[in-house]
Coordinates of N, CA and C in Angstrom, one line a residue:
X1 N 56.5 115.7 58.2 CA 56.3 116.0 56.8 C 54.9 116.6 56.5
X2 N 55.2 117.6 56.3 CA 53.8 118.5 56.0 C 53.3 118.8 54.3
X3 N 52.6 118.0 54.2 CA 52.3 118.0 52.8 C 51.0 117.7 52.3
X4 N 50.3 118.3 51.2 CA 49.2 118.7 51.1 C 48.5 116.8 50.1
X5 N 49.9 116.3 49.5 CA 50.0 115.0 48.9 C 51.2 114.1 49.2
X6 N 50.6 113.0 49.7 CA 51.8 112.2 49.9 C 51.4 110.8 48.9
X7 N 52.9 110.0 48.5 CA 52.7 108.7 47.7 C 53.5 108.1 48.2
X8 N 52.7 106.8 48.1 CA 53.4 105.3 48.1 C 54.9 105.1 47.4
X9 N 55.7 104.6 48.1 CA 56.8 104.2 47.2 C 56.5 102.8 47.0
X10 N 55.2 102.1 46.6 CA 55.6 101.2 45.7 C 54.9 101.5 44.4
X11 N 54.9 102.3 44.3 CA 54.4 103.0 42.8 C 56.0 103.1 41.8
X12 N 55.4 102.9 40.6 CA 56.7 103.4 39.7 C 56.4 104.9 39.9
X13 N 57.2 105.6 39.9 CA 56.9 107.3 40.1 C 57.9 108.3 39.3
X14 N 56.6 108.4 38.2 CA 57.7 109.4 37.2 C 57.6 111.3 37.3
X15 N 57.6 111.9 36.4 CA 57.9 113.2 36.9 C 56.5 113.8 36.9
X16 N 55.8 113.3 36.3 CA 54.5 114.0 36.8 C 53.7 114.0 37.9
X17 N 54.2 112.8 38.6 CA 53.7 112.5 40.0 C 54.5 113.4 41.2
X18 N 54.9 114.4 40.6 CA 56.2 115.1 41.8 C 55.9 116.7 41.9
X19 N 54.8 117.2 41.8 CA 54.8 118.0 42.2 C 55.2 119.0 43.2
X20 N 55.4 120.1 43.6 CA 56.4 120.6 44.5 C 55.3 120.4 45.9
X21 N 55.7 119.9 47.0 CA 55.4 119.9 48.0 C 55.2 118.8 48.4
X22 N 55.2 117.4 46.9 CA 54.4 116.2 47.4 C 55.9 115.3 48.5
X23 N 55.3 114.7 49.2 CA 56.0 114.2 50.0 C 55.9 112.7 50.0
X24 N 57.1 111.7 50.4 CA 57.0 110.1 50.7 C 58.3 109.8 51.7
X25 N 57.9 109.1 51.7 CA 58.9 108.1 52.9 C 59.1 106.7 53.0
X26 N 60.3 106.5 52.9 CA 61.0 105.1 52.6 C 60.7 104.0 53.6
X27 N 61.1 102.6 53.3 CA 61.1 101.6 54.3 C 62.0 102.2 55.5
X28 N 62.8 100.8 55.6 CA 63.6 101.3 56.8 C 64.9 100.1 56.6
X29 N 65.8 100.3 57.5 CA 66.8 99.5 57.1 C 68.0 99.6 58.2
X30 N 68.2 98.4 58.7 CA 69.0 98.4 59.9 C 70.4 98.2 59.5
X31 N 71.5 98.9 60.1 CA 72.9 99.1 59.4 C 73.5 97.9 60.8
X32 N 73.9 96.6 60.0 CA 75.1 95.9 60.7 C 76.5 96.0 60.6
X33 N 76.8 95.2 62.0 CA 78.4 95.0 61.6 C 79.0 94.5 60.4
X34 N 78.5 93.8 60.2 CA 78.8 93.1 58.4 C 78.8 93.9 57.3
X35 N 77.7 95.1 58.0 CA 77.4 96.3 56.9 C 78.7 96.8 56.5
X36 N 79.4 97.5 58.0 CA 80.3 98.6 58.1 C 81.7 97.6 57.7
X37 N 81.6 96.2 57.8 CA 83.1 95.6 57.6 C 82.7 96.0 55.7
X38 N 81.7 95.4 55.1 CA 82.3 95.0 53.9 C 82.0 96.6 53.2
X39 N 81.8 97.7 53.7 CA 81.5 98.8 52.8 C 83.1 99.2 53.4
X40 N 83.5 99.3 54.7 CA 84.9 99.5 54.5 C 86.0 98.7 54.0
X41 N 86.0 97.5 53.6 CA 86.7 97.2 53.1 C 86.6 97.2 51.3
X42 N 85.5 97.3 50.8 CA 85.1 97.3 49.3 C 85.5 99.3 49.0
X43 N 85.2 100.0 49.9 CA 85.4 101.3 49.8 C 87.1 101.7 50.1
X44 N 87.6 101.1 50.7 CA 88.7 101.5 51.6 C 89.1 102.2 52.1
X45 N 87.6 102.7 53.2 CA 87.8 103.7 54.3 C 88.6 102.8 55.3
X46 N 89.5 103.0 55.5 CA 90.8 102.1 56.5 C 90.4 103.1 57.8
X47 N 89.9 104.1 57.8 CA 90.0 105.2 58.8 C 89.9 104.0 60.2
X48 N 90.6 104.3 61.3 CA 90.4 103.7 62.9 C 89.2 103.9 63.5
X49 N 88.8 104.8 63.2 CA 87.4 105.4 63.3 C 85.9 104.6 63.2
X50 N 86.5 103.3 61.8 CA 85.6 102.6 61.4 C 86.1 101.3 61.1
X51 N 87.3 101.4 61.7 CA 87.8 99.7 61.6 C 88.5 99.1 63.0
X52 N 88.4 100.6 64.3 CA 89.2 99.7 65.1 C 88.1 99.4 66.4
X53 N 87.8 98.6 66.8 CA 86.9 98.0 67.7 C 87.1 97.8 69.3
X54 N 88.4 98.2 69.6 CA 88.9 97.8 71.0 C 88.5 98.4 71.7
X55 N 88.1 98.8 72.6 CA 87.2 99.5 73.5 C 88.3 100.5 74.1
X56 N 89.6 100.2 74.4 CA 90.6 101.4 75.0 C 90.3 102.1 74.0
X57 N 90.8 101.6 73.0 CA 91.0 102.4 71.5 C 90.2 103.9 71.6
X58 N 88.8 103.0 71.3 CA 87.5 104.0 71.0 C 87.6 104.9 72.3
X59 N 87.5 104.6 73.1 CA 87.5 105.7 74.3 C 88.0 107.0 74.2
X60 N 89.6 106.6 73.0 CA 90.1 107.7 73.0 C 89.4 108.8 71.5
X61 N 88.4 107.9 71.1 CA 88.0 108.1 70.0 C 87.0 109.9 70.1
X62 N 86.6 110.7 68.9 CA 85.8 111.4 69.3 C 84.0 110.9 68.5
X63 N 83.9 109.5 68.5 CA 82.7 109.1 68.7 C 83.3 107.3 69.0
X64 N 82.3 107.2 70.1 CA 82.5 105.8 71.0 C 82.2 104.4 70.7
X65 N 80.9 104.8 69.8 CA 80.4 103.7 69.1 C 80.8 103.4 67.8
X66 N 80.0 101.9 67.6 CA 80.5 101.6 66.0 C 80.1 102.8 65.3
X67 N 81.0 103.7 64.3 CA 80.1 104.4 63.9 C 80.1 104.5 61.8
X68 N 79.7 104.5 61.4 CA 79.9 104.0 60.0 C 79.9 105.3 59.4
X69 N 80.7 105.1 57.3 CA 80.8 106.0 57.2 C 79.4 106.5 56.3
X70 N 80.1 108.6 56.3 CA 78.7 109.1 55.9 C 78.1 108.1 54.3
X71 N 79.5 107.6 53.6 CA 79.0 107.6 52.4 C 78.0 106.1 52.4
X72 N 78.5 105.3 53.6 CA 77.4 104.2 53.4 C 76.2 104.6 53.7
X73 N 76.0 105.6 54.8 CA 74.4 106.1 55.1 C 74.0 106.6 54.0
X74 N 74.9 107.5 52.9 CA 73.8 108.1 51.7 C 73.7 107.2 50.5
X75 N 74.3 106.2 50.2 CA 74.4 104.7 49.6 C 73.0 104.2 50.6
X76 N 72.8 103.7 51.5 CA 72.0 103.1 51.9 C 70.4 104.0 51.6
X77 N 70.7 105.4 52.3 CA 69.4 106.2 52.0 C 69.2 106.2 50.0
X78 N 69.8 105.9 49.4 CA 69.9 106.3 47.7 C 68.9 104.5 47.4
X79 N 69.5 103.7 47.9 CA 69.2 102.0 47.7 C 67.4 102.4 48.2
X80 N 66.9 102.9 49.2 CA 65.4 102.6 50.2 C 64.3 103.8 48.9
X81 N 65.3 104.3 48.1 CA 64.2 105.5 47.5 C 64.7 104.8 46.3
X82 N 65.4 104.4 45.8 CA 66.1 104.4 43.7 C 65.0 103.4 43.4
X83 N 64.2 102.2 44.1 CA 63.8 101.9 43.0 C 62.5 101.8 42.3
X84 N 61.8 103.0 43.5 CA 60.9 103.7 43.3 C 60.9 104.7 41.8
X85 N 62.1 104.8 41.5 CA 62.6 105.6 40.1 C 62.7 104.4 39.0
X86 N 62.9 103.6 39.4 CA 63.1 102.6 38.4 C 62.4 102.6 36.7
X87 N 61.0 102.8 36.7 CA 60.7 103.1 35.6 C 61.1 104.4 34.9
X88 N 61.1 105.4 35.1 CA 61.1 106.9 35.0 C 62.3 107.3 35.0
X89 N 63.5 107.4 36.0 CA 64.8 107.5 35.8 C 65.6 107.5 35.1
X90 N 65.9 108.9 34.5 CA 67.0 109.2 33.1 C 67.9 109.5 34.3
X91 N 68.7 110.3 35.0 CA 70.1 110.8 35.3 C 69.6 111.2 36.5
X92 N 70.7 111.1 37.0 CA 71.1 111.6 38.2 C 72.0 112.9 38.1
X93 N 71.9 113.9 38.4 CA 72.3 115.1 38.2 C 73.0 115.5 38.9
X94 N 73.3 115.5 40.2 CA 74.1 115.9 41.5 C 73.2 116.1 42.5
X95 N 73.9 116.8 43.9 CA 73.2 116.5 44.6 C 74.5 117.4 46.4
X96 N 73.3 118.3 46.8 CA 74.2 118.9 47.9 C 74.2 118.0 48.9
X97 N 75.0 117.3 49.8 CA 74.4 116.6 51.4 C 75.3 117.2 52.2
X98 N 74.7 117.4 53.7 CA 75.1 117.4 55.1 C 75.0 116.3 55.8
X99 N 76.2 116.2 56.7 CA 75.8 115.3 57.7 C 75.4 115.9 58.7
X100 N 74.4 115.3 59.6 CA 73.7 116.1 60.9 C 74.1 115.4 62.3
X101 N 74.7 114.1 61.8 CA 75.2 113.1 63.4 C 75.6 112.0 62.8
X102 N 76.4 111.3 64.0 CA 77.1 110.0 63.2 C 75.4 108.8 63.3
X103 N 75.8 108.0 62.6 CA 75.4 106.7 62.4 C 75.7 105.4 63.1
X104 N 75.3 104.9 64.0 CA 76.1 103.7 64.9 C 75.5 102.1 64.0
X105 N 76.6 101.5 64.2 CA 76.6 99.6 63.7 C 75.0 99.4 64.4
X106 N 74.1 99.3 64.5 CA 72.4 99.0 65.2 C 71.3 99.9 65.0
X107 N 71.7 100.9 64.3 CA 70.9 101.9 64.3 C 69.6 101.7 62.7
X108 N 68.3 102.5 63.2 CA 67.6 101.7 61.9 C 67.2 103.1 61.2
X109 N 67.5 102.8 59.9 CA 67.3 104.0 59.2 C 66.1 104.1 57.8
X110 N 65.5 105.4 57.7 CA 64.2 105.7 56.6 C 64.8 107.2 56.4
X111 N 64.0 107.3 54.6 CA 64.4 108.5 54.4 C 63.0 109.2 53.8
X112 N 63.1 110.4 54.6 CA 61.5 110.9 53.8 C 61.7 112.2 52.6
X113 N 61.0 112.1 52.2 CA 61.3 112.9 50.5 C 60.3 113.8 50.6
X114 N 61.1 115.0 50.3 CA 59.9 116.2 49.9 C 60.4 116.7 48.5
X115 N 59.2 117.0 47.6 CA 59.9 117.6 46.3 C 59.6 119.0 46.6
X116 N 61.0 119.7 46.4 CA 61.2 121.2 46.4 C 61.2 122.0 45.2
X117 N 61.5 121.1 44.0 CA 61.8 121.9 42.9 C 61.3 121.0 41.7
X118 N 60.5 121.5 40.8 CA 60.0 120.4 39.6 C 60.1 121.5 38.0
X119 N 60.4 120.5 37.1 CA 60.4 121.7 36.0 C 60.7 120.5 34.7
X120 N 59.5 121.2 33.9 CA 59.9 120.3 32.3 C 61.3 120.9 32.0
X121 N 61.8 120.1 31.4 CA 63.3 120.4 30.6 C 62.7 121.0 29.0
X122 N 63.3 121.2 28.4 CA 62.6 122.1 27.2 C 62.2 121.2 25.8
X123 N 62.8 119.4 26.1 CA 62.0 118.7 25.1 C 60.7 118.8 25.5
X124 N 60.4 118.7 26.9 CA 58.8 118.1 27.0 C 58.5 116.9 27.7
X125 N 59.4 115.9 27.2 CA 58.9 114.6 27.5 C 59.6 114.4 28.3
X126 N 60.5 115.1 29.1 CA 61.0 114.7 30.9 C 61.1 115.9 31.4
X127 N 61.4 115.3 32.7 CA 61.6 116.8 33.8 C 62.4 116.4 34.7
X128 N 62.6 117.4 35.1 CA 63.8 117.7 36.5 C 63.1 117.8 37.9
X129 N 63.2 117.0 38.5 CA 63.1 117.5 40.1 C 63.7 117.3 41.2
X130 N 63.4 118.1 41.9 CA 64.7 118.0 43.2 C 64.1 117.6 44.1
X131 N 64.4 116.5 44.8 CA 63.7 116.3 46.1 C 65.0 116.8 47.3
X132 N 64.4 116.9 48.5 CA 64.9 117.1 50.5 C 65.0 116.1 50.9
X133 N 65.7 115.0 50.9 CA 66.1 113.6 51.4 C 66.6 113.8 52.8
X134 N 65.5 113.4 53.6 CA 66.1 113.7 54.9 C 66.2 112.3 55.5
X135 N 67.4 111.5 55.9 CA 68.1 110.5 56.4 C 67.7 110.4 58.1
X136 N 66.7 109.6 58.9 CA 66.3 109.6 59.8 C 66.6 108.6 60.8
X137 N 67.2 108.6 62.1 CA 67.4 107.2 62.5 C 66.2 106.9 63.4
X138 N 65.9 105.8 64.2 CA 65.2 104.8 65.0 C 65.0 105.8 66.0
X139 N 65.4 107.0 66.6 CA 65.3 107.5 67.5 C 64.3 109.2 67.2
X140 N 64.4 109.3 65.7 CA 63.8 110.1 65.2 C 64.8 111.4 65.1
X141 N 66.1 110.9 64.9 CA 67.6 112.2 64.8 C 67.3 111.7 63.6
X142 N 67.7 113.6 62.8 CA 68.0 113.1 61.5 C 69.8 113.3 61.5
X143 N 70.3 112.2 60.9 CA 71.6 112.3 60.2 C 72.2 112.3 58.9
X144 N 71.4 112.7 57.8 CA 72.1 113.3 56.7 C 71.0 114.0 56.1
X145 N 70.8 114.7 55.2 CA 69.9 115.7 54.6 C 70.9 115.7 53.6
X146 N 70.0 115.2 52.1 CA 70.8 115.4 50.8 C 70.0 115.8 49.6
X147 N 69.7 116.7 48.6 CA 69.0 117.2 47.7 C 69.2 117.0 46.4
X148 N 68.8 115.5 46.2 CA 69.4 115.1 44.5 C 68.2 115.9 43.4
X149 N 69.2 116.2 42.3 CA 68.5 116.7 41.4 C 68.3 115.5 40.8
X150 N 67.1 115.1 40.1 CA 67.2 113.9 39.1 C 66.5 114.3 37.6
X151 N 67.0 113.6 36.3 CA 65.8 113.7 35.3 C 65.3 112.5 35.1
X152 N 64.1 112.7 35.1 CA 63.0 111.8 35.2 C 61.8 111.7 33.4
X153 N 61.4 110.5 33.3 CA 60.6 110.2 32.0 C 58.9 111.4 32.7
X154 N 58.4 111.3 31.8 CA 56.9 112.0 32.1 C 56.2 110.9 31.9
X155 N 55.0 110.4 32.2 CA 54.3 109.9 31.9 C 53.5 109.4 30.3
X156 N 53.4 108.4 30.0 CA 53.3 108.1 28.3 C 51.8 108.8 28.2
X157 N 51.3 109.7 27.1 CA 49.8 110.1 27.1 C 49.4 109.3 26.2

């Protein structure tokens, strides 16, 4: 992450603090088997893919490991940055993602943030910015890259 400003996420961080280029990076967070049972079953990705365990099985599989789905990795990446927004945070606007590789049941994950795009909205008293959420595992692969737009409070003068 190449950036000319970087910040702490334990700051409340509203939209003034986001200038385009500034960069941060999340804790980290290890995905268990308890993870992938209860997001598949509260989600009801039934897929075999994520619920079946038998080792013939997977062999026949086209990924061998536990591997979880994308939506719990951008759920989990969304939980290590949101509550850094906590004070500031009007809306969530949308947001493009890729997946770049699967995610396995042991794997430890951080997400680093670049802001790409910043802009007052035409009240004045919030702004829009887009951060590069890039989804990183323990081995230093990234596996998801997602670009949420958010609106954000400005700072009280």
């Amino acid at each position: 992450m190449n950036s000319p400003r970087a910040l702490s996420l334990e700051l409340d961080i509203y939209w003034d603090d986001l200038s385009v280029g500034t960069c941060f990076r999340s804790g980290k967070r290890s995905v268990t088997e308890a993870d992938l049972v209860n997001f598949t079953n509260l989600t009801w990705l039934t897929e075999a893919l994520f619920t079946n365990s038998d080792p013939q099985d997977r062999a026949q599989m086209a990924i061998a490991g536990r591997v979880v789905p994308g939506g719990l990795v951008y759920t989990y990446a969304e939980g290590l940055i949101s509550s850094s927004f906590q004070a500031a945070g009007l809306a969530f606007l949308g947001a493009e993602l890729q997946m770049h590789g699967p995610t396995l049941v042991g794997d430890t994950l951080r997400v680093e943030c670049e802001v790409i795009e910043s802009r007052l909205t035409s009240r004045g008293d919030r702004g829009l910015v887009r951060t590069r959420n890039t989804v990183v595992n323990q081995r230093g692969e990234t596996v998801l890259v997602y670009t949420p737009l958010r609106m954000m409070r400005r700072r009280a003068e």
